[in-house]
Amino acid sequence: MGKSSSGFSETGLRRMRDVLARHVESGKIPGLVALVSRGGETHVEAVGTMRHDGGAPMRRDTIFRMASTSKPVAMAPVMILLDECRLRLDDPVEQWLPELADRQVLKRIDGPLDDTVPAQRPITVRDLVTSTFGLGMDMTALGTPIMDAVFEQGLTPNLPEPMPEPDEWMRRLGTLPLMHQPGEHWQYHISNDLLGVLVARVTGQSFETFLRERVFGPLGMKDTGFHVPADKMDRLPPLYAPDPQTGEFIVWDEAEGGRHSRPPAFPGGGGGLVSTADDYHAYFRMLLNHGMHGSERILSRPAVQLMTTNRLTPEQTAARTALATNNVHVSHGQGQHGGWGFGMAVRTYRGDYAPVGQFGWDGGSGTSTYADPENQLTGILLTQVGASVPDPIRLMHDFWTTLYQAIDD
């Protein structure tokens, strides 16, 4: 049994490489980049090709669409503003987001849009950072008038039409009632996009500029942003959304001329970033280091603790658990961690190989990014296959299983 200096066993790392390679050899995953780090050691595997029909190989610096793994990273600017007392958790947001003042709330989630009662209180910053402000992507409420309206108004990514620029997006959001009273119910995604608008309005800078100056620049995340410049375009693979029936590789987003080939009208904190394994490693390692990057402080220690520990009440956790466990057929078993912090899942029970306290999130474009304080471990798995089929999620599960079985101390 060879033991490496990183606290991973050589045997375990070999098994991980074999399992990753098996997924690529199956023909279901054209290529992937996996990064694992523990203590001071980092180990990277780049397997397969950029396109499903061959071509250029995957490389360590391949740029991927991060999808919902944008959420944990896009939360950092809000924490910086809290650290600097430019925001407070219990401030009403309507002074910056007047579109959210005087909300109406549906009497029942599946009711008509005009069957409402007034909100019991204003929406606060805390409601946005905990994803409990009253609107979200509720997969248990598909087909209701409110979810239909969210799609019709173009308020979410991944629709045929891209989201409008932030002020128009806010105007449309302001025409809708809330699904739940502010602070009551955990709901996915929309709050994360809202936070980008909030940051831009509080700072007077674009969301991307503030991210670049205060997060990406200091962390050396040189390949992270909301689009890929022309001189890096050869490092971006197409994104496939395979046909769920036939498994045929359908290109959902081409690199050249695709969604990330120019700056978007709406820089979406919920799912808009592109990045690399090394850039994301820098971010999650900073969180493991309580906000420090080398000798430079990016976030305060308490800000990181708030983000990376469970913030949900038992009642809210019930809704979060229902979304995860009753949607296994949609999520293919991913997302079952129990808790939620700010912009990321936080594991509150041991349902698989990862311990309580692990934090991070997954993306529908086939990305998975978590850190684990107990083992001082970071894992990042990036592919170009969307979760229209279970294959990238099964690869994620196997990646985490083999990563944890490779721990050797």
mmCIF file of C-alpha atoms in Angstrom:
data_model
loop_
_atom_site.group_PDB
_atom_site.id
_atom_site.type_symbol
_atom_site.label_atom_id
_atom_site.label_comp_id
_atom_site.label_asym_id
_atom_site.label_seq_id
_atom_site.Cartn_x
_atom_site.Cartn_y
_atom_site.Cartn_z
ATOM 1 C CA MET A 1 0.000 0.000 0.000
ATOM 2 C CA GLY A 2 1.842 3.085 -1.183
ATOM 3 C CA LYS A 3 0.831 6.165 0.807
ATOM 4 C CA SER A 4 1.247 9.556 -0.804
ATOM 5 C CA SER A 5 2.254 12.628 1.193
ATOM 6 C CA SER A 6 -1.111 14.259 0.519
ATOM 7 C CA GLY A 7 -3.188 12.003 2.716
ATOM 8 C CA PHE A 8 -4.546 10.234 -0.395
ATOM 9 C CA SER A 9 -3.390 6.671 -0.977
ATOM 10 C CA GLU A 10 -1.729 5.886 -4.304
ATOM 11 C CA THR A 11 -4.097 2.934 -4.614
ATOM 12 C CA GLY A 12 -7.099 5.157 -3.978
ATOM 13 C CA LEU A 13 -6.012 7.762 -6.529
ATOM 14 C CA ARG A 14 -5.441 4.999 -9.076
ATOM 15 C CA ARG A 15 -8.956 3.687 -8.444
ATOM 16 C CA MET A 16 -10.344 7.204 -8.887
ATOM 17 C CA ARG A 17 -8.496 7.599 -12.195
ATOM 18 C CA ASP A 18 -9.749 4.187 -13.375
ATOM 19 C CA VAL A 19 -13.369 5.008 -12.472
ATOM 20 C CA LEU A 20 -13.198 8.416 -14.212
ATOM 21 C CA ALA A 21 -11.647 6.807 -17.297
ATOM 22 C CA ARG A 22 -14.361 4.142 -17.319
ATOM 23 C CA HIS A 23 -17.048 6.845 -17.576
ATOM 24 C CA VAL A 24 -15.254 8.405 -20.557
ATOM 25 C CA GLU A 25 -14.651 5.030 -22.218
ATOM 26 C CA SER A 26 -18.376 4.261 -21.892
ATOM 27 C CA GLY A 27 -18.994 6.918 -24.556
ATOM 28 C CA LYS A 28 -21.438 8.782 -22.279
ATOM 29 C CA ILE A 29 -18.957 11.454 -21.076
ATOM 30 C CA PRO A 30 -16.713 12.892 -23.819
ATOM 31 C CA GLY A 31 -14.249 14.457 -21.391
ATOM 32 C CA LEU A 32 -13.685 15.735 -17.870
ATOM 33 C CA VAL A 33 -11.285 17.555 -15.602
ATOM 34 C CA ALA A 34 -11.102 16.464 -11.956
ATOM 35 C CA LEU A 35 -9.111 18.248 -9.254
ATOM 36 C CA VAL A 36 -8.663 16.941 -5.715
ATOM 37 C CA SER A 37 -6.614 18.634 -3.031
ATOM 38 C CA ARG A 38 -5.839 17.905 0.573
ATOM 39 C CA GLY A 39 -3.428 19.802 2.751
ATOM 40 C CA GLY A 40 -0.801 21.224 0.427
ATOM 41 C CA GLU A 41 -1.145 18.594 -2.289
ATOM 42 C CA THR A 42 -3.212 18.912 -5.474
ATOM 43 C CA HIS A 43 -3.910 16.129 -7.937
ATOM 44 C CA VAL A 44 -5.505 16.723 -11.370
ATOM 45 C CA GLU A 45 -6.887 14.322 -13.971
ATOM 46 C CA ALA A 46 -7.837 15.497 -17.475
ATOM 47 C CA VAL A 47 -9.496 12.657 -19.398
ATOM 48 C CA GLY A 48 -11.099 12.429 -22.826
ATOM 49 C CA THR A 49 -11.801 15.053 -25.462
ATOM 50 C CA MET A 50 -13.489 18.445 -25.827
ATOM 51 C CA ARG A 51 -16.048 17.134 -28.336
ATOM 52 C CA HIS A 52 -18.014 13.894 -28.289
ATOM 53 C CA ASP A 53 -16.656 12.973 -31.725
ATOM 54 C CA GLY A 54 -13.008 13.384 -30.697
ATOM 55 C CA GLY A 55 -10.751 16.313 -31.476
ATOM 56 C CA ALA A 56 -8.670 18.247 -28.968
ATOM 57 C CA PRO A 57 -8.022 16.590 -25.610
ATOM 58 C CA MET A 58 -9.343 17.910 -22.312
ATOM 59 C CA ARG A 59 -6.676 19.959 -20.519
ATOM 60 C CA ARG A 60 -6.229 21.188 -16.984
ATOM 61 C CA ASP A 61 -7.020 24.745 -18.151
ATOM 62 C CA THR A 62 -10.178 23.856 -20.117
ATOM 63 C CA ILE A 63 -12.918 26.415 -19.406
ATOM 64 C CA PHE A 64 -16.313 25.090 -18.342
ATOM 65 C CA ARG A 65 -19.796 26.554 -17.905
ATOM 66 C CA MET A 66 -20.221 26.388 -14.140
ATOM 67 C CA ALA A 67 -24.050 26.615 -14.109
ATOM 68 C CA SER A 68 -25.371 26.454 -10.528
ATOM 69 C CA THR A 69 -21.890 26.036 -9.072
ATOM 70 C CA SER A 70 -21.803 29.796 -9.761
ATOM 71 C CA LYS A 71 -23.951 30.239 -6.646
ATOM 72 C CA PRO A 72 -21.280 29.695 -3.945
ATOM 73 C CA VAL A 73 -18.827 32.009 -5.759
ATOM 74 C CA ALA A 74 -21.322 34.759 -6.600
ATOM 75 C CA MET A 75 -22.212 34.981 -2.891
ATOM 76 C CA ALA A 76 -18.776 36.402 -1.976
ATOM 77 C CA PRO A 77 -19.510 40.007 -3.066
ATOM 78 C CA VAL A 78 -22.548 40.116 -0.765
ATOM 79 C CA MET A 79 -20.405 38.929 2.144
ATOM 80 C CA ILE A 80 -17.813 41.616 1.351
ATOM 81 C CA LEU A 81 -20.565 44.269 1.513
ATOM 82 C CA LEU A 82 -21.752 42.827 4.850
ATOM 83 C CA ASP A 83 -18.151 42.859 6.150
ATOM 84 C CA GLU A 84 -17.869 46.536 5.162
ATOM 85 C CA CYS A 85 -21.269 47.454 6.659
ATOM 86 C CA ARG A 86 -22.524 48.610 3.257
ATOM 87 C CA LEU A 87 -25.309 46.039 3.763
ATOM 88 C CA ARG A 88 -26.896 44.618 6.898
ATOM 89 C CA LEU A 89 -28.621 41.232 7.061
ATOM 90 C CA ASP A 90 -31.899 42.623 8.364
ATOM 91 C CA ASP A 91 -32.088 45.738 6.195
ATOM 92 C CA PRO A 92 -35.136 45.794 3.892
ATOM 93 C CA VAL A 93 -33.873 45.504 0.306
ATOM 94 C CA GLU A 94 -36.430 47.918 -1.162
ATOM 95 C CA GLN A 95 -34.133 50.938 -0.727
ATOM 96 C CA TRP A 96 -31.965 49.402 -3.503
ATOM 97 C CA LEU A 97 -34.577 47.168 -5.129
ATOM 98 C CA PRO A 98 -37.757 49.282 -5.071
ATOM 99 C CA GLU A 99 -39.333 46.740 -7.436
ATOM 100 C CA LEU A 100 -39.616 44.435 -4.400
ATOM 101 C CA ALA A 101 -41.501 46.888 -2.179
ATOM 102 C CA ASP A 102 -45.114 46.230 -1.096
ATOM 103 C CA ARG A 103 -45.319 42.615 -2.188
ATOM 104 C CA GLN A 104 -48.455 40.573 -2.585
ATOM 105 C CA VAL A 105 -48.312 36.878 -1.644
ATOM 106 C CA LEU A 106 -50.343 34.049 -3.182
ATOM 107 C CA LYS A 107 -52.956 32.557 -0.841
ATOM 108 C CA ARG A 108 -52.030 29.144 -2.246
ATOM 109 C CA ILE A 109 -49.045 28.229 -4.361
ATOM 110 C CA ASP A 110 -51.232 26.794 -7.140
ATOM 111 C CA GLY A 111 -53.806 29.618 -7.045
ATOM 112 C CA PRO A 112 -54.499 32.364 -9.598
ATOM 113 C CA LEU A 113 -51.990 35.224 -9.621
ATOM 114 C CA ASP A 114 -54.514 37.757 -8.321
ATOM 115 C CA ASP A 115 -55.671 35.679 -5.325
ATOM 116 C CA THR A 116 -53.242 37.228 -2.848
ATOM 117 C CA VAL A 117 -52.734 38.763 0.579
ATOM 118 C CA PRO A 118 -50.245 41.538 1.416
ATOM 119 C CA ALA A 119 -46.771 40.479 2.557
ATOM 120 C CA GLN A 120 -46.530 40.470 6.354
ATOM 121 C CA ARG A 121 -43.205 42.311 6.249
ATOM 122 C CA PRO A 122 -40.629 43.714 3.807
ATOM 123 C CA ILE A 123 -38.062 41.467 2.104
ATOM 124 C CA THR A 124 -34.655 41.694 3.810
ATOM 125 C CA VAL A 125 -31.085 40.996 2.739
ATOM 126 C CA ARG A 126 -31.222 37.896 4.957
ATOM 127 C CA ASP A 127 -34.193 36.573 2.970
ATOM 128 C CA LEU A 128 -32.175 36.870 -0.251
ATOM 129 C CA VAL A 129 -28.958 35.271 1.016
ATOM 130 C CA THR A 130 -30.843 32.321 2.522
ATOM 131 C CA SER A 131 -33.050 31.826 -0.591
ATOM 132 C CA THR A 132 -36.210 32.435 1.453
ATOM 133 C CA PHE A 133 -37.513 35.730 0.038
ATOM 134 C CA GLY A 134 -40.645 34.135 -1.410
ATOM 135 C CA LEU A 135 -39.941 33.251 -5.051
ATOM 136 C CA GLY A 136 -37.863 30.504 -6.591
ATOM 137 C CA MET A 137 -37.601 27.617 -8.982
ATOM 138 C CA ASP A 138 -39.958 25.194 -7.275
ATOM 139 C CA MET A 139 -39.785 21.856 -9.075
ATOM 140 C CA THR A 140 -42.632 20.610 -6.876
ATOM 141 C CA ALA A 141 -44.894 23.362 -8.292
ATOM 142 C CA LEU A 142 -44.365 22.995 -12.042
ATOM 143 C CA GLY A 143 -47.508 23.770 -14.049
ATOM 144 C CA THR A 144 -48.895 26.261 -11.510
ATOM 145 C CA PRO A 145 -49.805 29.762 -12.725
ATOM 146 C CA ILE A 146 -46.897 31.348 -10.817
ATOM 147 C CA MET A 147 -44.258 28.964 -12.199
ATOM 148 C CA ASP A 148 -45.693 29.394 -15.697
ATOM 149 C CA ALA A 149 -45.411 33.174 -15.237
ATOM 150 C CA VAL A 150 -41.771 32.909 -14.096
ATOM 151 C CA PHE A 151 -40.948 31.061 -17.330
ATOM 152 C CA GLU A 152 -43.101 33.306 -19.545
ATOM 153 C CA GLN A 153 -41.397 36.440 -18.182
ATOM 154 C CA GLY A 154 -37.946 35.022 -18.989
ATOM 155 C CA LEU A 155 -36.817 35.268 -15.362
ATOM 156 C CA THR A 156 -34.667 32.133 -15.383
ATOM 157 C CA PRO A 157 -31.695 31.018 -17.460
ATOM 158 C CA ASN A 158 -31.783 28.071 -19.899
ATOM 159 C CA LEU A 159 -34.853 29.324 -21.764
ATOM 160 C CA PRO A 160 -34.607 29.804 -25.549
ATOM 161 C CA GLU A 161 -34.442 33.563 -24.990
ATOM 162 C CA PRO A 162 -31.644 34.886 -22.748
ATOM 163 C CA MET A 163 -32.611 36.851 -19.625
ATOM 164 C CA PRO A 164 -33.075 40.618 -20.165
ATOM 165 C CA GLU A 165 -30.756 43.234 -18.694
ATOM 166 C CA PRO A 166 -31.052 43.684 -14.909
ATOM 167 C CA ASP A 167 -33.427 46.673 -14.735
ATOM 168 C CA GLU A 168 -35.917 45.059 -17.129
ATOM 169 C CA TRP A 169 -35.524 41.726 -15.324
ATOM 170 C CA MET A 170 -36.335 43.487 -12.035
ATOM 171 C CA ARG A 171 -39.339 45.229 -13.603
ATOM 172 C CA ARG A 172 -40.769 41.867 -14.717
ATOM 173 C CA LEU A 173 -40.036 40.271 -11.350
ATOM 174 C CA GLY A 174 -41.895 43.137 -9.692
ATOM 175 C CA THR A 175 -45.079 42.300 -11.612
ATOM 176 C CA LEU A 176 -45.372 38.881 -9.924
ATOM 177 C CA PRO A 177 -46.752 37.980 -6.507
ATOM 178 C CA LEU A 178 -44.580 35.983 -4.109
ATOM 179 C CA MET A 179 -45.237 32.262 -3.673
ATOM 180 C CA HIS A 180 -44.606 32.415 0.081
ATOM 181 C CA GLN A 181 -44.338 35.030 2.812
ATOM 182 C CA PRO A 182 -40.815 36.540 3.095
ATOM 183 C CA GLY A 183 -38.509 34.418 5.229
ATOM 184 C CA GLU A 184 -40.849 31.463 5.405
ATOM 185 C CA HIS A 185 -39.893 28.970 2.742
ATOM 186 C CA TRP A 186 -36.590 27.885 1.163
ATOM 187 C CA GLN A 187 -36.747 28.072 -2.636
ATOM 188 C CA TYR A 188 -34.138 27.582 -5.270
ATOM 189 C CA HIS A 189 -32.223 29.933 -7.562
ATOM 190 C CA ILE A 190 -34.038 33.247 -8.222
ATOM 191 C CA SER A 191 -32.593 34.863 -5.081
ATOM 192 C CA ASN A 192 -29.068 34.173 -6.362
ATOM 193 C CA ASP A 193 -29.682 36.149 -9.542
ATOM 194 C CA LEU A 194 -31.329 38.900 -7.492
ATOM 195 C CA LEU A 195 -28.207 39.256 -5.346
ATOM 196 C CA GLY A 196 -26.147 40.218 -8.401
ATOM 197 C CA VAL A 197 -28.552 43.088 -9.073
ATOM 198 C CA LEU A 198 -28.368 44.106 -5.408
ATOM 199 C CA VAL A 199 -24.552 44.172 -5.444
ATOM 200 C CA ALA A 200 -24.509 46.297 -8.612
ATOM 201 C CA ARG A 201 -26.971 48.812 -7.190
ATOM 202 C CA VAL A 202 -25.250 49.081 -3.795
ATOM 203 C CA THR A 203 -21.764 49.500 -5.301
ATOM 204 C CA GLY A 204 -22.576 51.455 -8.457
ATOM 205 C CA GLN A 205 -20.401 48.973 -10.386
ATOM 206 C CA SER A 206 -21.437 46.123 -12.628
ATOM 207 C CA PHE A 207 -21.684 42.815 -10.775
ATOM 208 C CA GLU A 208 -18.853 41.395 -12.894
ATOM 209 C CA THR A 209 -16.560 44.384 -12.239
ATOM 210 C CA PHE A 210 -17.049 44.109 -8.477
ATOM 211 C CA LEU A 211 -16.463 40.335 -8.599
ATOM 212 C CA ARG A 212 -13.306 40.823 -10.646
ATOM 213 C CA GLU A 213 -11.858 43.547 -8.409
ATOM 214 C CA ARG A 214 -12.689 41.999 -5.052
ATOM 215 C CA VAL A 215 -12.784 38.218 -5.627
ATOM 216 C CA PHE A 216 -11.387 36.967 -8.960
ATOM 217 C CA GLY A 217 -8.397 39.353 -9.100
ATOM 218 C CA PRO A 218 -7.136 38.803 -5.540
ATOM 219 C CA LEU A 219 -7.629 35.015 -5.826
ATOM 220 C CA GLY A 220 -5.857 34.808 -9.194
ATOM 221 C CA MET A 221 -9.037 33.471 -10.878
ATOM 222 C CA LYS A 222 -7.885 34.696 -14.262
ATOM 223 C CA ASP A 223 -10.205 32.506 -16.362
ATOM 224 C CA THR A 224 -13.450 33.166 -14.450
ATOM 225 C CA GLY A 225 -16.174 35.507 -15.684
ATOM 226 C CA PHE A 226 -19.556 35.677 -17.385
ATOM 227 C CA HIS A 227 -18.187 35.115 -20.890
ATOM 228 C CA VAL A 228 -15.111 33.706 -22.626
ATOM 229 C CA PRO A 229 -12.920 36.208 -24.527
ATOM 230 C CA ALA A 230 -12.168 35.359 -28.169
ATOM 231 C CA ASP A 231 -8.517 34.549 -27.434
ATOM 232 C CA LYS A 232 -9.583 31.800 -24.975
ATOM 233 C CA MET A 233 -12.474 30.393 -26.998
ATOM 234 C CA ASP A 234 -10.472 27.344 -28.095
ATOM 235 C CA ARG A 235 -10.433 26.274 -24.418
ATOM 236 C CA LEU A 236 -14.265 26.139 -24.154
ATOM 237 C CA PRO A 237 -15.926 22.860 -25.213
ATOM 238 C CA PRO A 238 -19.484 22.698 -26.511
ATOM 239 C CA LEU A 239 -22.112 21.927 -23.869
ATOM 240 C CA TYR A 240 -24.170 18.843 -24.666
ATOM 241 C CA ALA A 241 -27.691 18.134 -23.447
ATOM 242 C CA PRO A 242 -28.096 14.539 -24.612
ATOM 243 C CA ASP A 243 -31.528 13.343 -25.703
ATOM 244 C CA PRO A 244 -33.030 11.611 -22.622
ATOM 245 C CA GLN A 245 -34.650 8.920 -24.800
ATOM 246 C CA THR A 246 -31.862 8.098 -27.262
ATOM 247 C CA GLY A 247 -28.743 9.456 -25.545
ATOM 248 C CA GLU A 248 -27.817 11.244 -28.785
ATOM 249 C CA PHE A 249 -25.371 14.121 -28.139
ATOM 250 C CA ILE A 250 -27.285 17.324 -28.856
ATOM 251 C CA VAL A 251 -25.248 20.542 -28.700
ATOM 252 C CA TRP A 252 -27.081 22.809 -26.266
ATOM 253 C CA ASP A 253 -24.507 25.606 -26.449
ATOM 254 C CA GLU A 254 -21.710 25.847 -28.994
ATOM 255 C CA ALA A 255 -18.505 27.631 -27.998
ATOM 256 C CA GLU A 256 -18.083 29.947 -31.017
ATOM 257 C CA GLY A 257 -21.071 32.273 -31.248
ATOM 258 C CA GLY A 258 -22.728 30.590 -28.253
ATOM 259 C CA ARG A 259 -24.158 31.976 -25.019
ATOM 260 C CA HIS A 260 -20.743 32.624 -23.515
ATOM 261 C CA SER A 261 -19.059 34.152 -26.562
ATOM 262 C CA ARG A 262 -19.935 37.710 -25.514
ATOM 263 C CA PRO A 263 -20.908 39.504 -22.292
ATOM 264 C CA PRO A 264 -24.503 38.596 -21.365
ATOM 265 C CA ALA A 265 -27.249 41.184 -20.878
ATOM 266 C CA PHE A 266 -27.791 39.670 -17.426
ATOM 267 C CA PRO A 267 -24.726 38.518 -15.441
ATOM 268 C CA GLY A 268 -26.409 35.695 -13.547
ATOM 269 C CA GLY A 269 -25.031 34.931 -10.099
ATOM 270 C CA GLY A 270 -27.261 31.869 -10.049
ATOM 271 C CA GLY A 271 -25.671 30.139 -13.002
ATOM 272 C CA GLY A 272 -23.762 32.411 -15.374
ATOM 273 C CA LEU A 273 -20.070 31.887 -14.622
ATOM 274 C CA VAL A 274 -17.434 30.133 -16.692
ATOM 275 C CA SER A 275 -14.286 28.948 -14.948
ATOM 276 C CA THR A 276 -11.535 26.337 -14.618
ATOM 277 C CA ALA A 277 -10.673 23.681 -12.057
ATOM 278 C CA ASP A 278 -7.734 25.708 -10.709
ATOM 279 C CA ASP A 279 -9.766 28.931 -10.395
ATOM 280 C CA TYR A 280 -12.495 27.160 -8.442
ATOM 281 C CA HIS A 281 -9.893 25.428 -6.308
ATOM 282 C CA ALA A 282 -8.533 28.850 -5.302
ATOM 283 C CA TYR A 283 -12.004 29.956 -4.210
ATOM 284 C CA PHE A 284 -12.922 26.858 -2.193
ATOM 285 C CA ARG A 285 -9.456 26.711 -0.597
ATOM 286 C CA MET A 286 -9.993 30.321 0.524
ATOM 287 C CA LEU A 287 -13.245 29.225 2.212
ATOM 288 C CA LEU A 288 -11.421 26.308 3.895
ATOM 289 C CA ASN A 289 -8.796 28.838 5.072
ATOM 290 C CA HIS A 290 -11.528 30.918 6.798
ATOM 291 C CA GLY A 291 -11.387 33.696 4.187
ATOM 292 C CA MET A 292 -7.617 33.942 3.713
ATOM 293 C CA HIS A 293 -5.748 33.621 0.420
ATOM 294 C CA GLY A 294 -2.074 33.414 1.304
ATOM 295 C CA SER A 295 -1.548 36.490 3.469
ATOM 296 C CA GLU A 296 -4.503 38.397 1.996
ATOM 297 C CA ARG A 297 -7.948 38.364 3.584
ATOM 298 C CA ILE A 298 -10.802 38.084 1.052
ATOM 299 C CA LEU A 299 -13.684 37.478 3.499
ATOM 300 C CA SER A 300 -13.893 37.689 7.273
ATOM 301 C CA ARG A 301 -13.875 34.446 9.225
ATOM 302 C CA PRO A 302 -17.478 34.941 10.484
ATOM 303 C CA ALA A 303 -18.663 35.690 6.931
ATOM 304 C CA VAL A 304 -17.270 32.333 5.794
ATOM 305 C CA GLN A 305 -18.828 30.591 8.814
ATOM 306 C CA LEU A 306 -22.235 32.082 7.965
ATOM 307 C CA MET A 307 -21.985 30.975 4.325
ATOM 308 C CA THR A 308 -20.794 27.451 5.022
ATOM 309 C CA THR A 309 -23.043 26.353 7.898
ATOM 310 C CA ASN A 310 -26.716 25.442 7.741
ATOM 311 C CA ARG A 311 -29.027 28.456 7.941
ATOM 312 C CA LEU A 312 -32.395 26.703 7.564
ATOM 313 C CA THR A 313 -34.980 26.217 10.288
ATOM 314 C CA PRO A 314 -36.453 22.694 10.705
ATOM 315 C CA GLU A 315 -39.585 23.794 8.775
ATOM 316 C CA GLN A 316 -37.495 25.171 5.899
ATOM 317 C CA THR A 317 -35.336 22.052 5.924
ATOM 318 C CA ALA A 318 -38.461 19.963 5.332
ATOM 319 C CA ALA A 319 -39.088 21.805 2.043
ATOM 320 C CA ARG A 320 -35.430 21.543 1.058
ATOM 321 C CA THR A 321 -35.451 17.792 1.805
ATOM 322 C CA ALA A 322 -38.686 17.266 -0.134
ATOM 323 C CA LEU A 323 -37.136 18.967 -3.150
ATOM 324 C CA ALA A 324 -34.096 16.668 -2.957
ATOM 325 C CA THR A 325 -35.613 13.323 -2.047
ATOM 326 C CA ASN A 326 -38.871 13.570 -4.009
ATOM 327 C CA ASN A 327 -37.026 14.696 -7.130
ATOM 328 C CA VAL A 328 -34.527 11.850 -7.303
ATOM 329 C CA HIS A 329 -35.902 10.982 -10.741
ATOM 330 C CA VAL A 330 -35.033 14.534 -11.875
ATOM 331 C CA SER A 331 -31.842 15.158 -9.911
ATOM 332 C CA HIS A 332 -30.642 11.554 -10.314
ATOM 333 C CA GLY A 333 -29.962 11.460 -6.588
ATOM 334 C CA GLN A 334 -27.775 14.539 -6.331
ATOM 335 C CA GLY A 335 -28.518 17.396 -3.928
ATOM 336 C CA GLN A 336 -29.396 15.337 -0.850
ATOM 337 C CA HIS A 337 -27.345 17.041 1.865
ATOM 338 C CA GLY A 338 -29.988 18.291 4.287
ATOM 339 C CA GLY A 339 -28.910 21.876 4.845
ATOM 340 C CA TRP A 340 -28.258 25.105 2.975
ATOM 341 C CA GLY A 341 -26.023 28.011 3.913
ATOM 342 C CA PHE A 342 -25.633 31.100 1.739
ATOM 343 C CA GLY A 343 -25.526 30.060 -1.934
ATOM 344 C CA MET A 344 -24.555 26.467 -1.245
ATOM 345 C CA ALA A 345 -25.552 23.148 0.227
ATOM 346 C CA VAL A 346 -24.211 22.223 3.644
ATOM 347 C CA ARG A 347 -24.254 18.580 4.679
ATOM 348 C CA THR A 348 -26.180 18.084 7.926
ATOM 349 C CA TYR A 349 -26.429 14.290 7.918
ATOM 350 C CA ARG A 350 -24.277 11.478 6.632
ATOM 351 C CA GLY A 351 -26.155 10.070 3.647
ATOM 352 C CA ASP A 352 -23.119 9.017 1.618
ATOM 353 C CA TYR A 353 -19.316 8.993 1.884
ATOM 354 C CA ALA A 354 -18.960 12.702 2.718
ATOM 355 C CA PRO A 355 -19.034 13.896 6.338
ATOM 356 C CA VAL A 356 -21.341 16.420 7.979
ATOM 357 C CA GLY A 357 -20.072 19.940 7.302
ATOM 358 C CA GLN A 358 -19.065 19.418 3.668
ATOM 359 C CA PHE A 359 -20.218 22.451 1.627
ATOM 360 C CA GLY A 360 -20.566 23.334 -2.054
ATOM 361 C CA TRP A 361 -22.940 22.671 -4.910
ATOM 362 C CA ASP A 362 -23.472 21.057 -8.294
ATOM 363 C CA GLY A 363 -24.369 22.457 -11.706
ATOM 364 C CA GLY A 364 -26.795 21.220 -14.341
ATOM 365 C CA SER A 365 -23.997 21.497 -16.911
ATOM 366 C CA GLY A 366 -22.211 18.563 -15.268
ATOM 367 C CA THR A 367 -20.122 20.359 -12.631
ATOM 368 C CA SER A 368 -19.596 19.477 -8.962
ATOM 369 C CA THR A 369 -17.619 21.586 -6.463
ATOM 370 C CA TYR A 370 -17.314 20.938 -2.715
ATOM 371 C CA ALA A 371 -14.950 21.492 0.195
ATOM 372 C CA ASP A 372 -14.811 19.506 3.410
ATOM 373 C CA PRO A 373 -13.435 21.178 6.565
ATOM 374 C CA GLU A 374 -13.113 17.938 8.537
ATOM 375 C CA ASN A 375 -10.708 16.435 6.006
ATOM 376 C CA GLN A 376 -9.342 19.796 4.717
ATOM 377 C CA LEU A 377 -10.256 18.530 1.283
ATOM 378 C CA THR A 378 -11.497 20.123 -1.949
ATOM 379 C CA GLY A 379 -12.932 18.254 -4.920
ATOM 380 C CA ILE A 380 -13.862 19.740 -8.290
ATOM 381 C CA LEU A 381 -15.287 17.736 -11.186
ATOM 382 C CA LEU A 382 -16.039 19.468 -14.489
ATOM 383 C CA THR A 383 -17.644 17.994 -17.618
ATOM 384 C CA GLN A 384 -19.429 19.265 -20.716
ATOM 385 C CA VAL A 385 -22.510 17.021 -20.401
ATOM 386 C CA GLY A 386 -25.725 18.512 -19.042
ATOM 387 C CA ALA A 387 -28.013 16.706 -16.616
ATOM 388 C CA SER A 388 -30.695 15.994 -19.218
ATOM 389 C CA VAL A 389 -29.468 12.412 -18.692
ATOM 390 C CA PRO A 390 -28.233 10.723 -15.484
ATOM 391 C CA ASP A 391 -24.708 10.046 -16.791
ATOM 392 C CA PRO A 392 -22.906 13.185 -15.523
ATOM 393 C CA ILE A 393 -24.598 12.835 -12.116
ATOM 394 C CA ARG A 394 -23.574 9.191 -11.842
ATOM 395 C CA LEU A 395 -20.041 10.287 -12.691
ATOM 396 C CA MET A 396 -20.244 12.874 -9.860
ATOM 397 C CA HIS A 397 -21.375 10.232 -7.375
ATOM 398 C CA ASP A 398 -18.518 7.944 -8.402
ATOM 399 C CA PHE A 399 -16.016 10.821 -8.239
ATOM 400 C CA TRP A 400 -16.986 11.622 -4.645
ATOM 401 C CA THR A 401 -17.066 7.961 -3.643
ATOM 402 C CA THR A 402 -13.581 7.328 -5.039
ATOM 403 C CA LEU A 403 -12.254 10.621 -3.648
ATOM 404 C CA TYR A 404 -13.353 9.703 -0.132
ATOM 405 C CA GLN A 405 -12.167 6.105 -0.347
ATOM 406 C CA ALA A 406 -8.747 7.456 -1.360
ATOM 407 C CA ILE A 407 -8.293 9.289 1.956
ATOM 408 C CA ASP A 408 -5.523 7.506 3.801
ATOM 409 C CA ASP A 409 -4.415 8.520 7.243
#
